[in-house]
C-alpha cells in the first residue's frame, strides 16, 4: 500500500549521504554484481534517495534527500540491511474523457513487466543547481516525453500528490492537462517507431488508458504499489 500526502508547498533539503560500514559495502557490491549479471541494462548512475519526510507547518512537506548511486539499492537484497527510500517523480496524464495513461516497463528496464505511471528516479543536480520543485517538475516532463512521446512544458504540470509506499519509495506526482486519447496513442506509437529505428528498446512496451481502479486487474503483470491509490484519487477528481 501507499500513503497519499497532499501539501501546498514542497521543500527539499539535502543531507549527508548514507555511510556504510565496510561489511555492508562489500555485501552491496556483491549484490550489485549479481544484479548486473541478471540484467546487463542496469547502470550505476547518480540518484537521489529520501532520507526523511516530515511536516513543517500545516501546508509544507519537507523531503530530506541524499546523493548516492543506483548500486546503493542493491542493499535491498542484503538480509538485515537498512536502506533509505528511493525518490521518484511521475506524471498522471489524463484523457479528455477522464481516463489516465499507464505504461508497462519493457524487458530492457530494471523492472520488466511492471505497470506504472510515466516517471523515474530523481537524479541529483550538477554544479550549483538546486534540487527544488522546479527541478522535479522539469524531470517529470522529461520522463513523460521519453516514455510516452508526449512533450509538455514543465509549467503545465501541477503537483497533486506525494506517496509514501511500503515498497520503500517516496513519489512526487504531477498532474498533466487532459489530452485526446487518440493523440496519446499516436505519440506513443511514433516514439516506439523512432526508438526501434535507432536500435533502442523503448522504456514502455505498452500503454493503457485506465478509467477506474476496477480496471487495474485487467493489466496483467505486477503493479507499483502506488498505482491503485493514485488511480482512485484521480478517478474521484478528474474521472468521468
PDB file of N, CA and C in Angstrom, residues 3 5 7 9-12 50 53 61-63 86-92 117-122 131-137 139-141 143 157-165 169-175 226 230:
ATOM      1  N   UNK A   3       0.723   5.503   1.203  1.00  0.00           N
ATOM      2  CA  UNK A   3       0.030   6.608   1.853  1.00  0.00           C
ATOM      3  C   UNK A   3       0.053   7.816   0.931  1.00  0.00           C
ATOM      4  N   UNK A   5      -0.181  11.807   0.405  1.00  0.00           N
ATOM      5  CA  UNK A   5       0.037  13.038   1.138  1.00  0.00           C
ATOM      6  C   UNK A   5      -0.186  14.228   0.210  1.00  0.00           C
ATOM      7  N   UNK A   7       0.069  18.591   0.005  1.00  0.00           N
ATOM      8  CA  UNK A   7       0.684  19.760   0.645  1.00  0.00           C
ATOM      9  C   UNK A   7       0.720  20.900  -0.352  1.00  0.00           C
ATOM     10  N   UNK A   9       3.003  23.255  -0.316  1.00  0.00           N
ATOM     11  CA  UNK A   9       4.399  23.569  -0.615  1.00  0.00           C
ATOM     12  C   UNK A   9       5.264  22.353  -0.329  1.00  0.00           C
ATOM     13  N   UNK A  10       6.258  22.142  -1.204  1.00  0.00           N
ATOM     14  CA  UNK A  10       7.216  21.051  -1.044  1.00  0.00           C
ATOM     15  C   UNK A  10       8.602  21.658  -0.896  1.00  0.00           C
ATOM     16  N   UNK A  11       9.297  21.298   0.168  1.00  0.00           N
ATOM     17  CA  UNK A  11      10.637  21.810   0.427  1.00  0.00           C
ATOM     18  C   UNK A  11      11.619  20.652   0.447  1.00  0.00           C
ATOM     19  N   UNK A  12      12.693  20.756  -0.354  1.00  0.00           N
ATOM     20  CA  UNK A  12      13.693  19.696  -0.426  1.00  0.00           C
ATOM     21  C   UNK A  12      14.983  20.170   0.232  1.00  0.00           C
ATOM     22  N   UNK A  50      15.616   9.339  -0.514  1.00  0.00           N
ATOM     23  CA  UNK A  50      14.885  10.091   0.511  1.00  0.00           C
ATOM     24  C   UNK A  50      15.379   9.675   1.897  1.00  0.00           C
ATOM     25  N   UNK A  53      10.996  12.368   5.693  1.00  0.00           N
ATOM     26  CA  UNK A  53       9.793  13.054   5.220  1.00  0.00           C
ATOM     27  C   UNK A  53       9.069  13.582   6.446  1.00  0.00           C
ATOM     28  N   UNK A  61       5.470  20.228   3.187  1.00  0.00           N
ATOM     29  CA  UNK A  61       6.050  18.900   3.334  1.00  0.00           C
ATOM     30  C   UNK A  61       7.542  19.003   3.047  1.00  0.00           C
ATOM     31  N   UNK A  62       8.375  18.528   3.962  1.00  0.00           N
ATOM     32  CA  UNK A  62       9.827  18.606   3.825  1.00  0.00           C
ATOM     33  C   UNK A  62      10.369  17.227   3.462  1.00  0.00           C
ATOM     34  N   UNK A  63      11.104  17.187   2.347  1.00  0.00           N
ATOM     35  CA  UNK A  63      11.752  15.955   1.910  1.00  0.00           C
ATOM     36  C   UNK A  63      13.260  16.123   2.085  1.00  0.00           C
ATOM     37  N   UNK A  86      13.904   5.205  -1.966  1.00  0.00           N
ATOM     38  CA  UNK A  86      14.161   5.836  -3.257  1.00  0.00           C
ATOM     39  C   UNK A  86      13.196   7.002  -3.437  1.00  0.00           C
ATOM     40  N   UNK A  87      13.574   7.949  -4.289  1.00  0.00           N
ATOM     41  CA  UNK A  87      12.790   9.155  -4.542  1.00  0.00           C
ATOM     42  C   UNK A  87      12.535   9.235  -6.043  1.00  0.00           C
ATOM     43  N   UNK A  88      11.277   9.345  -6.438  1.00  0.00           N
ATOM     44  CA  UNK A  88      10.963   9.381  -7.863  1.00  0.00           C
ATOM     45  C   UNK A  88       9.873  10.411  -8.152  1.00  0.00           C
ATOM     46  N   UNK A  89       9.743  10.751  -9.435  1.00  0.00           N
ATOM     47  CA  UNK A  89       8.647  11.602  -9.898  1.00  0.00           C
ATOM     48  C   UNK A  89       7.808  10.803 -10.886  1.00  0.00           C
ATOM     49  N   UNK A  90       6.546  11.158 -11.018  1.00  0.00           N
ATOM     50  CA  UNK A  90       5.706  10.545 -12.048  1.00  0.00           C
ATOM     51  C   UNK A  90       4.695  11.569 -12.530  1.00  0.00           C
ATOM     52  N   UNK A  91       4.099  11.268 -13.692  1.00  0.00           N
ATOM     53  CA  UNK A  91       3.108  12.157 -14.288  1.00  0.00           C
ATOM     54  C   UNK A  91       1.802  11.392 -14.480  1.00  0.00           C
ATOM     55  N   UNK A  92       0.725  11.954 -13.962  1.00  0.00           N
ATOM     56  CA  UNK A  92      -0.619  11.439 -14.204  1.00  0.00           C
ATOM     57  C   UNK A  92      -1.145  12.172 -15.436  1.00  0.00           C
ATOM     58  N   UNK A 117       2.844   4.719 -13.730  1.00  0.00           N
ATOM     59  CA  UNK A 117       2.707   5.972 -14.461  1.00  0.00           C
ATOM     60  C   UNK A 117       4.055   6.328 -15.082  1.00  0.00           C
ATOM     61  N   UNK A 118       4.062   7.150 -16.132  1.00  0.00           N
ATOM     62  CA  UNK A 118       5.348   7.624 -16.655  1.00  0.00           C
ATOM     63  C   UNK A 118       6.129   8.337 -15.556  1.00  0.00           C
ATOM     64  N   UNK A 119       7.405   8.046 -15.438  1.00  0.00           N
ATOM     65  CA  UNK A 119       8.206   8.679 -14.397  1.00  0.00           C
ATOM     66  C   UNK A 119       9.516   7.956 -14.201  1.00  0.00           C
ATOM     67  N   UNK A 120      10.269   8.391 -13.198  1.00  0.00           N
ATOM     68  CA  UNK A 120      11.543   7.759 -12.935  1.00  0.00           C
ATOM     69  C   UNK A 120      12.210   8.320 -11.703  1.00  0.00           C
ATOM     70  N   UNK A 121      13.309   7.688 -11.323  1.00  0.00           N
ATOM     71  CA  UNK A 121      14.060   8.105 -10.147  1.00  0.00           C
ATOM     72  C   UNK A 121      14.609   9.517 -10.321  1.00  0.00           C
ATOM     73  N   UNK A 122      14.698  10.239  -9.221  1.00  0.00           N
ATOM     74  CA  UNK A 122      15.217  11.606  -9.242  1.00  0.00           C
ATOM     75  C   UNK A 122      16.744  11.571  -9.248  1.00  0.00           C
ATOM     76  N   UNK A 131      18.128  21.208  -6.088  1.00  0.00           N
ATOM     77  CA  UNK A 131      17.060  20.237  -6.279  1.00  0.00           C
ATOM     78  C   UNK A 131      15.838  20.814  -5.582  1.00  0.00           C
ATOM     79  N   UNK A 132      14.941  21.365  -6.386  1.00  0.00           N
ATOM     80  CA  UNK A 132      13.750  22.007  -5.840  1.00  0.00           C
ATOM     81  C   UNK A 132      12.539  21.616  -6.671  1.00  0.00           C
ATOM     82  N   UNK A 133      11.423  22.273  -6.390  1.00  0.00           N
ATOM     83  CA  UNK A 133      10.179  21.947  -7.089  1.00  0.00           C
ATOM     84  C   UNK A 133      10.311  22.140  -8.600  1.00  0.00           C
ATOM     85  N   UNK A 134      11.018  23.181  -9.017  1.00  0.00           N
ATOM     86  CA  UNK A 134      11.191  23.428 -10.445  1.00  0.00           C
ATOM     87  C   UNK A 134      11.979  22.287 -11.094  1.00  0.00           C
ATOM     88  N   UNK A 135      13.024  21.818 -10.411  1.00  0.00           N
ATOM     89  CA  UNK A 135      13.833  20.724 -10.948  1.00  0.00           C
ATOM     90  C   UNK A 135      13.012  19.436 -11.042  1.00  0.00           C
ATOM     91  N   UNK A 136      12.196  19.158 -10.045  1.00  0.00           N
ATOM     92  CA  UNK A 136      11.363  17.960 -10.078  1.00  0.00           C
ATOM     93  C   UNK A 136      10.360  18.028 -11.229  1.00  0.00           C
ATOM     94  N   UNK A 137       9.774  19.203 -11.421  1.00  0.00           N
ATOM     95  CA  UNK A 137       8.791  19.358 -12.493  1.00  0.00           C
ATOM     96  C   UNK A 137       9.456  19.170 -13.863  1.00  0.00           C
ATOM     97  N   UNK A 139      12.123  17.386 -14.467  1.00  0.00           N
ATOM     98  CA  UNK A 139      12.456  15.962 -14.583  1.00  0.00           C
ATOM     99  C   UNK A 139      11.212  15.145 -14.949  1.00  0.00           C
ATOM    100  N   UNK A 140      10.079  15.482 -14.347  1.00  0.00           N
ATOM    101  CA  UNK A 140       8.836  14.769 -14.649  1.00  0.00           C
ATOM    102  C   UNK A 140       8.447  14.959 -16.112  1.00  0.00           C
ATOM    103  N   UNK A 141       8.609  16.187 -16.637  1.00  0.00           N
ATOM    104  CA  UNK A 141       8.280  16.452 -18.040  1.00  0.00           C
ATOM    105  C   UNK A 141       9.189  15.659 -18.973  1.00  0.00           C
ATOM    106  N   UNK A 143      10.652  12.745 -18.274  1.00  0.00           N
ATOM    107  CA  UNK A 143      10.254  11.344 -18.193  1.00  0.00           C
ATOM    108  C   UNK A 143       8.998  11.079 -19.030  1.00  0.00           C
ATOM    109  N   UNK A 157       2.637  21.166 -15.733  1.00  0.00           N
ATOM    110  CA  UNK A 157       2.442  20.114 -14.739  1.00  0.00           C
ATOM    111  C   UNK A 157       2.217  20.729 -13.368  1.00  0.00           C
ATOM    112  N   UNK A 158       1.217  20.242 -12.668  1.00  0.00           N
ATOM    113  CA  UNK A 158       0.938  20.726 -11.314  1.00  0.00           C
ATOM    114  C   UNK A 158       1.048  19.564 -10.330  1.00  0.00           C
ATOM    115  N   UNK A 159       1.784  19.780  -9.245  1.00  0.00           N
ATOM    116  CA  UNK A 159       1.947  18.707  -8.258  1.00  0.00           C
ATOM    117  C   UNK A 159       0.608  18.406  -7.621  1.00  0.00           C
ATOM    118  N   UNK A 160       0.275  17.120  -7.546  1.00  0.00           N
ATOM    119  CA  UNK A 160      -1.008  16.728  -6.963  1.00  0.00           C
ATOM    120  C   UNK A 160      -0.849  15.894  -5.699  1.00  0.00           C
ATOM    121  N   UNK A 161       0.167  15.034  -5.641  1.00  0.00           N
ATOM    122  CA  UNK A 161       0.310  14.115  -4.515  1.00  0.00           C
ATOM    123  C   UNK A 161       1.770  13.792  -4.237  1.00  0.00           C
ATOM    124  N   UNK A 162       2.022  13.389  -3.010  1.00  0.00           N
ATOM    125  CA  UNK A 162       3.263  12.715  -2.637  1.00  0.00           C
ATOM    126  C   UNK A 162       2.852  11.379  -2.039  1.00  0.00           C
ATOM    127  N   UNK A 163       3.483  10.299  -2.498  1.00  0.00           N
ATOM    128  CA  UNK A 163       3.154   8.982  -1.959  1.00  0.00           C
ATOM    129  C   UNK A 163       4.317   8.441  -1.143  1.00  0.00           C
ATOM    130  N   UNK A 164       3.952   7.729  -0.102  1.00  0.00           N
ATOM    131  CA  UNK A 164       4.917   7.101   0.803  1.00  0.00           C
ATOM    132  C   UNK A 164       4.567   5.625   0.818  1.00  0.00           C
ATOM    133  N   UNK A 165       5.337   4.820   0.078  1.00  0.00           N
ATOM    134  CA  UNK A 165       4.952   3.432  -0.131  1.00  0.00           C
ATOM    135  C   UNK A 165       5.644   2.448   0.773  1.00  0.00           C
ATOM    136  N   UNK A 169       9.580   3.472  -1.338  1.00  0.00           N
ATOM    137  CA  UNK A 169       9.689   4.558  -2.297  1.00  0.00           C
ATOM    138  C   UNK A 169       8.860   5.761  -1.868  1.00  0.00           C
ATOM    139  N   UNK A 170       9.387   6.941  -2.150  1.00  0.00           N
ATOM    140  CA  UNK A 170       8.652   8.194  -1.983  1.00  0.00           C
ATOM    141  C   UNK A 170       8.495   8.799  -3.370  1.00  0.00           C
ATOM    142  N   UNK A 171       7.255   9.062  -3.767  1.00  0.00           N
ATOM    143  CA  UNK A 171       6.997   9.579  -5.102  1.00  0.00           C
ATOM    144  C   UNK A 171       6.352  10.950  -5.071  1.00  0.00           C
ATOM    145  N   UNK A 172       6.785  11.816  -5.973  1.00  0.00           N
ATOM    146  CA  UNK A 172       6.169  13.129  -6.160  1.00  0.00           C
ATOM    147  C   UNK A 172       5.440  13.068  -7.498  1.00  0.00           C
ATOM    148  N   UNK A 173       4.126  13.230  -7.467  1.00  0.00           N
ATOM    149  CA  UNK A 173       3.296  13.004  -8.641  1.00  0.00           C
ATOM    150  C   UNK A 173       2.737  14.319  -9.163  1.00  0.00           C
ATOM    151  N   UNK A 174       2.774  14.476 -10.493  1.00  0.00           N
ATOM    152  CA  UNK A 174       2.307  15.691 -11.154  1.00  0.00           C
ATOM    153  C   UNK A 174       1.149  15.367 -12.078  1.00  0.00           C
ATOM    154  N   UNK A 175       0.193  16.281 -12.121  1.00  0.00           N
ATOM    155  CA  UNK A 175      -0.984  16.126 -12.973  1.00  0.00           C
ATOM    156  C   UNK A 175      -0.794  16.954 -14.236  1.00  0.00           C
ATOM    157  N   UNK A 226       1.833   2.236  -5.588  1.00  0.00           N
ATOM    158  CA  UNK A 226       1.081   3.486  -5.569  1.00  0.00           C
ATOM    159  C   UNK A 226       0.029   3.557  -6.667  1.00  0.00           C
ATOM    160  N   UNK A 230      -3.410   6.021  -6.386  1.00  0.00           N
ATOM    161  CA  UNK A 230      -3.343   7.248  -7.189  1.00  0.00           C
ATOM    162  C   UNK A 230      -4.407   7.229  -8.275  1.00  0.00           C
TER     163      UNK A 230
END
